[in-house]
GROMACS .gro file of C-alpha atoms in nm:
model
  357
    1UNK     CA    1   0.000   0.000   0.000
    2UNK     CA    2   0.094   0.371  -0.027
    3UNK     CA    3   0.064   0.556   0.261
    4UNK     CA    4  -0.130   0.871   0.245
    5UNK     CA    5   0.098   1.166   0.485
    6UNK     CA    6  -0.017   1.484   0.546
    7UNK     CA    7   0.185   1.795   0.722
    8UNK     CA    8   0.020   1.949   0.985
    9UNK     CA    9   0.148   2.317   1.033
   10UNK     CA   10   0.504   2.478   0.904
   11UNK     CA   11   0.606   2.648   1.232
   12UNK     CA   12   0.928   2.433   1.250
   13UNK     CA   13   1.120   2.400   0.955
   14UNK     CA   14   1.188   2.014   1.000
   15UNK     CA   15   0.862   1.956   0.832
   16UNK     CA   16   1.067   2.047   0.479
   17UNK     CA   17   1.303   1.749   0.574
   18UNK     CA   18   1.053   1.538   0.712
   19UNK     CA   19   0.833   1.576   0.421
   20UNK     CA   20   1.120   1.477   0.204
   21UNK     CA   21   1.202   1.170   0.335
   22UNK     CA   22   0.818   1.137   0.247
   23UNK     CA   23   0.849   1.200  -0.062
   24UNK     CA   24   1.161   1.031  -0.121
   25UNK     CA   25   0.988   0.659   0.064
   26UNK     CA   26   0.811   0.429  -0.225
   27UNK     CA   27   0.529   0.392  -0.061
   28UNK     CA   28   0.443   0.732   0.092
   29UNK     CA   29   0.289   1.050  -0.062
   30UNK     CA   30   0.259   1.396   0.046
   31UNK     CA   31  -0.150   1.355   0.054
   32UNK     CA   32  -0.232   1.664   0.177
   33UNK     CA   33  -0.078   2.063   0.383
   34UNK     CA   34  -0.209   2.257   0.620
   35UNK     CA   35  -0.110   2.581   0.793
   36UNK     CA   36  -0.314   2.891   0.849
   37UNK     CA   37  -0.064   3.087   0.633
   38UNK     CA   38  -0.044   2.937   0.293
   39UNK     CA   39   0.286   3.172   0.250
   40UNK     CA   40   0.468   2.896   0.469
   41UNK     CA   41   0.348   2.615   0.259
   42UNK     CA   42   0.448   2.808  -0.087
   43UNK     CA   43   0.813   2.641  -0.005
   44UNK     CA   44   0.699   2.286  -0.001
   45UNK     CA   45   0.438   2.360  -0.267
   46UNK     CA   46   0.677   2.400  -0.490
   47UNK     CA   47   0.951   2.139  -0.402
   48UNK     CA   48   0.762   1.864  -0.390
   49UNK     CA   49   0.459   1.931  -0.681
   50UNK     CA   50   0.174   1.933  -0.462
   51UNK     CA   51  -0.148   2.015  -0.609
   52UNK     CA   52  -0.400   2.292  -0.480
   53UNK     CA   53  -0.627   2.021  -0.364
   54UNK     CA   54  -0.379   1.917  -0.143
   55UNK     CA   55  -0.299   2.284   0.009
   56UNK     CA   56  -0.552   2.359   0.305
   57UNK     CA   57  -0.533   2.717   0.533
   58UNK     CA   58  -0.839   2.572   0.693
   59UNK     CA   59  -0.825   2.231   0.936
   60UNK     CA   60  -1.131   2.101   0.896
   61UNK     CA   61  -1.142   2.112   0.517
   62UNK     CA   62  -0.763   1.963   0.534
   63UNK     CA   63  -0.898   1.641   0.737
   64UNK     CA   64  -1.261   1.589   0.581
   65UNK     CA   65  -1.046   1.604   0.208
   66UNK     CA   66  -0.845   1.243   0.402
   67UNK     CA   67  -0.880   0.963   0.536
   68UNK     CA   68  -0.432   1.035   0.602
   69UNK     CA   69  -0.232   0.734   0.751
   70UNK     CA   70  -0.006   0.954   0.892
   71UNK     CA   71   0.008   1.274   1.003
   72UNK     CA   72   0.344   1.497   1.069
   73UNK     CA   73   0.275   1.747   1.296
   74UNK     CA   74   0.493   2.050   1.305
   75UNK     CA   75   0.351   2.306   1.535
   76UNK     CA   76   0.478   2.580   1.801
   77UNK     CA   77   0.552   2.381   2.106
   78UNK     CA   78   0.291   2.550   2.268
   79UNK     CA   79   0.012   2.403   2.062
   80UNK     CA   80   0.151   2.007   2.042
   81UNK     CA   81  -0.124   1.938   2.315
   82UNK     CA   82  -0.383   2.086   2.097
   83UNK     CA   83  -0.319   2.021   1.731
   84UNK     CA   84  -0.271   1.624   1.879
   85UNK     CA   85  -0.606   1.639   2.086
   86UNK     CA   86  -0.787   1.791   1.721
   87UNK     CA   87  -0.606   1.530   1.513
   88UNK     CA   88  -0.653   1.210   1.731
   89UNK     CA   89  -1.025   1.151   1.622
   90UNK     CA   90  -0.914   1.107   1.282
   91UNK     CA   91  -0.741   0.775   1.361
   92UNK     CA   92  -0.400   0.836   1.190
   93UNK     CA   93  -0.080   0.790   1.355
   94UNK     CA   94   0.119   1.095   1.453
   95UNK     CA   95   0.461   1.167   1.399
   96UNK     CA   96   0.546   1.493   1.665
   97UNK     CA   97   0.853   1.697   1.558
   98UNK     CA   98   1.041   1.748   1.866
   99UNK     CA   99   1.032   1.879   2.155
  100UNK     CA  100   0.726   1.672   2.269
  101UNK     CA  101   0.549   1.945   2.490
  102UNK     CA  102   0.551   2.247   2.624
  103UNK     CA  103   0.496   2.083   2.962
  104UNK     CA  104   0.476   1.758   3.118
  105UNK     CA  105   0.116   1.845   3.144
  106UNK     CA  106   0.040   1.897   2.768
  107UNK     CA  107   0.225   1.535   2.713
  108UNK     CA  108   0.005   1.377   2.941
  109UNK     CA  109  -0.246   1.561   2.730
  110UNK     CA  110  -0.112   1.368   2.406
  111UNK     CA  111  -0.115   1.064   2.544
  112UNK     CA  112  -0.433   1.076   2.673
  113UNK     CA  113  -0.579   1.154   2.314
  114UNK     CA  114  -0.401   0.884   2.188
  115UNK     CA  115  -0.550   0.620   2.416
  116UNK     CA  116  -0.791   0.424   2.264
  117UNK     CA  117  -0.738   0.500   1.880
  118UNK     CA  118  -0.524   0.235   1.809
  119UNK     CA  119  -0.288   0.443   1.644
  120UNK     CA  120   0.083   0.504   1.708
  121UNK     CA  121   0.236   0.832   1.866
  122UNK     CA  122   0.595   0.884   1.795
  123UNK     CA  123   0.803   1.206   1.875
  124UNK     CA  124   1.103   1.302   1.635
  125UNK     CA  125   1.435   1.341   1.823
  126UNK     CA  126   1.638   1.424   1.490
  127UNK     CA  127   1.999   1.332   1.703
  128UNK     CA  128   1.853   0.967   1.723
  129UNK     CA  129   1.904   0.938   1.377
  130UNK     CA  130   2.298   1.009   1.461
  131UNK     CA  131   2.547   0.726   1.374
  132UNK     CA  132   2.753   0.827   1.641
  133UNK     CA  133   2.513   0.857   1.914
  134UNK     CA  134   2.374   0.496   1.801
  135UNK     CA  135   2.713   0.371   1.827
  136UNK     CA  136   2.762   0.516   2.199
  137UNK     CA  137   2.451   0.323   2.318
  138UNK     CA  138   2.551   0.015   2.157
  139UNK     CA  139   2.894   0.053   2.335
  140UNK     CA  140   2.715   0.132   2.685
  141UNK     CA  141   2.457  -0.177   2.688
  142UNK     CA  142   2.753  -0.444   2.557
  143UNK     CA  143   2.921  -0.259   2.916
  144UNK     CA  144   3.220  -0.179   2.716
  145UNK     CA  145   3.269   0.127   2.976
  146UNK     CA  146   3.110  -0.074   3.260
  147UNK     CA  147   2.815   0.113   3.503
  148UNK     CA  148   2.720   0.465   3.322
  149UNK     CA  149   2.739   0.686   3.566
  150UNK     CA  150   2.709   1.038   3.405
  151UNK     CA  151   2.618   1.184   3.052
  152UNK     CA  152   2.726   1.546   2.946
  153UNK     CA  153   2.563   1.696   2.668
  154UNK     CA  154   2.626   2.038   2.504
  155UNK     CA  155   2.408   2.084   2.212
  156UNK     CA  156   2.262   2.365   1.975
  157UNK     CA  157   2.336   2.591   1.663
  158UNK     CA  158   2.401   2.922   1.578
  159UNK     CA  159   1.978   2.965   1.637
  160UNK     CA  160   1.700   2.821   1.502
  161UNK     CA  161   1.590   3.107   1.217
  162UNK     CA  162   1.939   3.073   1.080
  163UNK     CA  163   1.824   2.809   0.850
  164UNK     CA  164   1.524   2.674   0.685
  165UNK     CA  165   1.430   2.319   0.555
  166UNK     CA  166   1.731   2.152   0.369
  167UNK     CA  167   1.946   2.361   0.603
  168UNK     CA  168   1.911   2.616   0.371
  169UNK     CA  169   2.106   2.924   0.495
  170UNK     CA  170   1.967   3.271   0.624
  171UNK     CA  171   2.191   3.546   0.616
  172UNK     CA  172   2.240   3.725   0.984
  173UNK     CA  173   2.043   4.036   0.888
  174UNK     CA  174   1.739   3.857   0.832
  175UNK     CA  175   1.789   3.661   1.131
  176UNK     CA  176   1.769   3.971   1.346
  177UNK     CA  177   1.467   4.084   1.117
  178UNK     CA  178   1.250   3.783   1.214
  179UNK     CA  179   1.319   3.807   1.541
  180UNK     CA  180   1.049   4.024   1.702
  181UNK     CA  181   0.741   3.839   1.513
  182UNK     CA  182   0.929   3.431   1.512
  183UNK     CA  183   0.747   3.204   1.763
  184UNK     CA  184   1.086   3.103   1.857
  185UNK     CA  185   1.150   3.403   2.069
  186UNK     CA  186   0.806   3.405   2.240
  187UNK     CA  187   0.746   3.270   2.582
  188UNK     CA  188   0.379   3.185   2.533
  189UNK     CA  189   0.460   2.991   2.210
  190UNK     CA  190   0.735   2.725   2.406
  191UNK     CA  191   1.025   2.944   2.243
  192UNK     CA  192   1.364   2.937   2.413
  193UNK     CA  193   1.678   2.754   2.392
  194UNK     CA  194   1.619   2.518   2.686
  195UNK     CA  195   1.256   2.393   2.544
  196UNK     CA  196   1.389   2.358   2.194
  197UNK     CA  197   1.678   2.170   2.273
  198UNK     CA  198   1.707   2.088   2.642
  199UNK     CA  199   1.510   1.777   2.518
  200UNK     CA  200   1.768   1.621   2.328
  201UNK     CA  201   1.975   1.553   2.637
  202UNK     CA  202   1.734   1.514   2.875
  203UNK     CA  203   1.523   1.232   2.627
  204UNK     CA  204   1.845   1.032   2.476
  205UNK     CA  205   1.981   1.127   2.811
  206UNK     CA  206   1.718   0.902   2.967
  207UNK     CA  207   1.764   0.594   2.695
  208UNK     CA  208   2.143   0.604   2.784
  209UNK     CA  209   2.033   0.602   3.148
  210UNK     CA  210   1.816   0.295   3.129
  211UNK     CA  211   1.488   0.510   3.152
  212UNK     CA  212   1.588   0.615   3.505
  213UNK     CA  213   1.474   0.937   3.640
  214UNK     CA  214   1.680   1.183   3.807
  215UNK     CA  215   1.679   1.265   4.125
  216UNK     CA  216   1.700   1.653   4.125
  217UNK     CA  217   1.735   1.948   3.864
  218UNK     CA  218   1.978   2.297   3.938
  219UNK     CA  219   1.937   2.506   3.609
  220UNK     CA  220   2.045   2.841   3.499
  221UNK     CA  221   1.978   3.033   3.178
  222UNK     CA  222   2.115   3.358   3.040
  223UNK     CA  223   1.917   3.720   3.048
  224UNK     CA  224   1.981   3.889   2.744
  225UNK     CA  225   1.773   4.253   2.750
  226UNK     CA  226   1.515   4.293   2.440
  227UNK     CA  227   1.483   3.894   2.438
  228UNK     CA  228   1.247   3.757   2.668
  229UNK     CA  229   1.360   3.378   2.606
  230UNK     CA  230   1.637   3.221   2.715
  231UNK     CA  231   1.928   3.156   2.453
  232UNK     CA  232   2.151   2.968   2.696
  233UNK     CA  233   2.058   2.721   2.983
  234UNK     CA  234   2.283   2.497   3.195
  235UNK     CA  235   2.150   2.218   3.408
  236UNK     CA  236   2.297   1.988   3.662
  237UNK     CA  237   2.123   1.707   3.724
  238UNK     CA  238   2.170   1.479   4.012
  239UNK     CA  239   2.089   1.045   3.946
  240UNK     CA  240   2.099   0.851   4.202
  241UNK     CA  241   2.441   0.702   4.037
  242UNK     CA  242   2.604   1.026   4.015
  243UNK     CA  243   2.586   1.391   3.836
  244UNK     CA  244   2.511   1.474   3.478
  245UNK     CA  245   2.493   1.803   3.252
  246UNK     CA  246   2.244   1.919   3.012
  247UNK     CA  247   2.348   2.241   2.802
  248UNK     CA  248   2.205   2.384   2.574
  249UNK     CA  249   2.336   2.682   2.360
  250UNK     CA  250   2.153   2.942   2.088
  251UNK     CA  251   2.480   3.095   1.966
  252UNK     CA  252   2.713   2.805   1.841
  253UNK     CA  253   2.999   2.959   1.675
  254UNK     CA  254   2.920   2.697   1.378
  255UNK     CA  255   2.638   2.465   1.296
  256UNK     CA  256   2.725   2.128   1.474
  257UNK     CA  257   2.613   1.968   1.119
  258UNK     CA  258   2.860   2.201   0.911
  259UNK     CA  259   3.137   2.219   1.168
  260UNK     CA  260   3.137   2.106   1.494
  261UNK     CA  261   3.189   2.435   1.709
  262UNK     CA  262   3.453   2.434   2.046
  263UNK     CA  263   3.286   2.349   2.312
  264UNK     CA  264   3.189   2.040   2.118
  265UNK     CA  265   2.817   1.948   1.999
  266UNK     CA  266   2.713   1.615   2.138
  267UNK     CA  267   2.756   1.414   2.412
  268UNK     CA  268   3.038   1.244   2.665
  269UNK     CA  269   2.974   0.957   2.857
  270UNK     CA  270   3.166   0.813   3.202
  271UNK     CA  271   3.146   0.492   3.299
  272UNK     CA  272   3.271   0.297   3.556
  273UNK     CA  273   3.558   0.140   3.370
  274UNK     CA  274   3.550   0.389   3.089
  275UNK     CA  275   3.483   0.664   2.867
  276UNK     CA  276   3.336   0.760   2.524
  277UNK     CA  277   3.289   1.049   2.364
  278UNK     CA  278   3.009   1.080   2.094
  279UNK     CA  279   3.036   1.427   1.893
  280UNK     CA  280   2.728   1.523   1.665
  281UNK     CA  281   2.788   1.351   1.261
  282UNK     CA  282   3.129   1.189   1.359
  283UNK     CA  283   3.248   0.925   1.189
  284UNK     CA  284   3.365   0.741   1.476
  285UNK     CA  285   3.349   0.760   1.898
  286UNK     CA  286   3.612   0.805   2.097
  287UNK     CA  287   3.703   0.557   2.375
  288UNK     CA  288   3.901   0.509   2.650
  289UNK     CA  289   3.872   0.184   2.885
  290UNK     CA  290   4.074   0.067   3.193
  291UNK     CA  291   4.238  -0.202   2.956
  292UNK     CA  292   4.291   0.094   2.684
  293UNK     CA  293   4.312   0.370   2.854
  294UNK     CA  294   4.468   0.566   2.556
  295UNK     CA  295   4.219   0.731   2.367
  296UNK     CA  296   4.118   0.531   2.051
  297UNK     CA  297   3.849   0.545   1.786
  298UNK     CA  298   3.581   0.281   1.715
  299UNK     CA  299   3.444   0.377   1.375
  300UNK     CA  300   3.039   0.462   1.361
  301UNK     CA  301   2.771   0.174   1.305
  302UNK     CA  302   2.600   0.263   0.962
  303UNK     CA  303   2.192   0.281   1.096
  304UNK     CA  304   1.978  -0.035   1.100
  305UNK     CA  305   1.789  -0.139   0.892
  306UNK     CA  306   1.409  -0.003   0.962
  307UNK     CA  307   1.639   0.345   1.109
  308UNK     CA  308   1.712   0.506   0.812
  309UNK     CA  309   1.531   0.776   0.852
  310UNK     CA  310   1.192   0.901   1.099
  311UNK     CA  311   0.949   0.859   0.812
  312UNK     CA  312   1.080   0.510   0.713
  313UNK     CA  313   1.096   0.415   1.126
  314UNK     CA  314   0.760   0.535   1.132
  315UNK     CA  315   0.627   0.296   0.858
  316UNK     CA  316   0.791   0.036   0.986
  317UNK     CA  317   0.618   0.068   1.295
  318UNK     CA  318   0.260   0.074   1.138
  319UNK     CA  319   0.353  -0.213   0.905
  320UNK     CA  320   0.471  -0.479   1.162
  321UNK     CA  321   0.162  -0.329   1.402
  322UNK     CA  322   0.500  -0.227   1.649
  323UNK     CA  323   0.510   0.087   1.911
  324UNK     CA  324   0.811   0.335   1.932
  325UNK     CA  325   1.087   0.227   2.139
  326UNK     CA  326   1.361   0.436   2.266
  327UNK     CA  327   1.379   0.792   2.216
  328UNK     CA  328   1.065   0.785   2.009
  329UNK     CA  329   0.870   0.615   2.297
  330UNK     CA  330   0.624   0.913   2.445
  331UNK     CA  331   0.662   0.740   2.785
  332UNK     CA  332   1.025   0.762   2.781
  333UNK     CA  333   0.975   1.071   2.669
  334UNK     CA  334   0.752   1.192   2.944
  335UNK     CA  335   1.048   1.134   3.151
  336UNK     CA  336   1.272   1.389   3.004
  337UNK     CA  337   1.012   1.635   2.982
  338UNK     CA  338   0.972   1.602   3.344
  339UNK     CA  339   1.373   1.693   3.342
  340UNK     CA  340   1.306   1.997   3.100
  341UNK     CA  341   1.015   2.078   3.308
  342UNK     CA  342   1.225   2.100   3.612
  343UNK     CA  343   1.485   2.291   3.444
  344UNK     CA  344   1.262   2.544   3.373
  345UNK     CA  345   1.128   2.574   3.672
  346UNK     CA  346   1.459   2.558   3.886
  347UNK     CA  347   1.624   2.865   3.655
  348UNK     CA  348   1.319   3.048   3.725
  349UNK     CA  349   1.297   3.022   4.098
  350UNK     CA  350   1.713   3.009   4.093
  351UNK     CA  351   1.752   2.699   4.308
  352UNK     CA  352   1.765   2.341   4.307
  353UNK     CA  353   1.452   2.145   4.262
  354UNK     CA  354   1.293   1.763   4.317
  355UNK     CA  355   1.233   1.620   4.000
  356UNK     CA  356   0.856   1.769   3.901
  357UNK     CA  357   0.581   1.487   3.884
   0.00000   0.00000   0.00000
């Protein structure tokens, strides 16, 4: 069968890629668009041929013109909850772009919606689609660095309007003109540095980690005047094995996927008879062991088969009748937004806080 996808809202510019991969798969189609601003579409429109009667500004018309298999939704953070709750009645599967929620709350929200339909709900973490970082967890579980005892992620890019699907680039001086009007830099829409990419750490922080949940969260984020989200958040957070760090940075002095800045995008791991470190798109890891202690390189793992990309993971799923594991799970995933959460709230209060429910 072909599957029938349709792209549910253009806020984040991962639903150019995603869409690709759609339109790339054999047996997927882009089926259908929707976004209240057909200008945010035109890009897509035009990329991938899709026809007018596949281009809806209004919901409703977008979902009667189905029945979808799969919907990629693509929203400001602050609306996952809702766009989720509107499309769950329409039995498709949902593919989230990442970060899940805007709160712990709103996930529960989700997931609740979900119940019942029969239908899968997976969230895309684009760094678990990272050789490297595949390679790392492979290492971990086969205890090549014995007990893990604390992951340190520093993550980000130069910001998030600096490029558009494709990575295409956008010059600085448009940057700073989208500013004042991009959901990115609004607190009621989920913008921010730590809720766009906090996440990443906190959810393949969590698969490294077994699923366990932290302990406690001590966060701190910068105050820059004229922006009123954060663009650079530290936390420490405390496991019952040890500490960990989760940083997350607006401001990279290069894209991680063109040149991996200083500090280095991605993550380090410490073990109790070891050490690897996993940077963003390497081509291999870097280990050191107690019978090796000298720093060597173990070349990447190409990706599974199934893991090629989200849209063929996704189809995957909904062909063998299988639920999202891992990263993609929305109960693992619940976890780390409980960590985000937490965050959050510990920068705003300035002090350390139990783990939020």
């Amino acid at each position: 069968m072909v599957y029938r996808v349709v792209g549910i809202s253009f806020d984040h510019m991962h639903m150019g890629d995603l869409l690709r991969m759609v339109h790339e798969h054999p047996d997927a189609e882009i089926a259908g668009l929707y976004d209240p601003d057909r200008s945010k579409m035109l890009g897509a429109i035009d990329t991938f041929s899709v026809s007018d009667d596949r281009v809806f500004t209004d919901f409703d018309a977008c979902m009667a013109a189905g029945p979808y298999d799969l919907a990629i939704l693509c929203c400001a953070t602050a609306d996952h909850a809702e766009m989720t709750e509107r499309l769950a009645p329409h039995g498709v599967h949902i593919h989230v772009e990442k970060p899940f929620a805007a709160s712990a709350d709103d996930a529960r929200r989700m997931m609740k919606a979900m119940q019942g339909t029969g239908k899968i709900m997976s969230i895309n973490w684009p760094l678990a689609w990272v050789e490297s970082h595949l390679t790392a967890k492979r290492l971990i579980d086969e205890g090549m660095i014995g007990e893990l005892r604390e992951v340190h992620f520093y993550d980000g890019n130069r910001g998030p309007l600096f490029h558009l699907a494709d990575k295409v680039e956008v010059s600085p001086e448009e940057v700073e003109a989208q500013k004042p009007d991009s959901w990115w830099y609004k607190k009621a829409s989920g913008g921010g540095a730590l809720l766009d990419y906090m996440g990443y750490g906190a959810t393949l922080g969590t698969w490294y980690m077994g699923g366990e949940a932290p302990l406690e969260v001590t966060c701190t984020i910068d105050e820059v005047p004229g922006i009123e989200v954060d663009q650079h958040a530290i936390a420490v957070v405390r496991y019952a094995r040890g500490l960990s760090k989760m940083e997350t940075r607006w401001g990279t002095f290069t894209d991680p996927w063109t040149i991996n800045p200083q500090p280095m995008c991605g993550f380090v791991f410490v073990g109790s008879d070891g050490t690897i470190c996993s940077p963003d798109y390497a081509p291999a890891v870097t280990v050191q062991t107690r019978a090796k202690p000298e720093k060597h390189d173990i070349p990447v793992d190409p990706l599974p088969e199934g893991r090629g990309d989200a849209i063929a993971y996704i189809l995957d799923l909904i062909d063998r009748g299988a639920q999202p594991e891992g990263p993609f799970d929305p109960a693992l995933c619940l976890t780390a937004q409980r960590i985000v959460d937490t965050a959050a709230a510990s920068a705003q209060q300035k002090r350390t806080l139990e783990l939020l429910p």
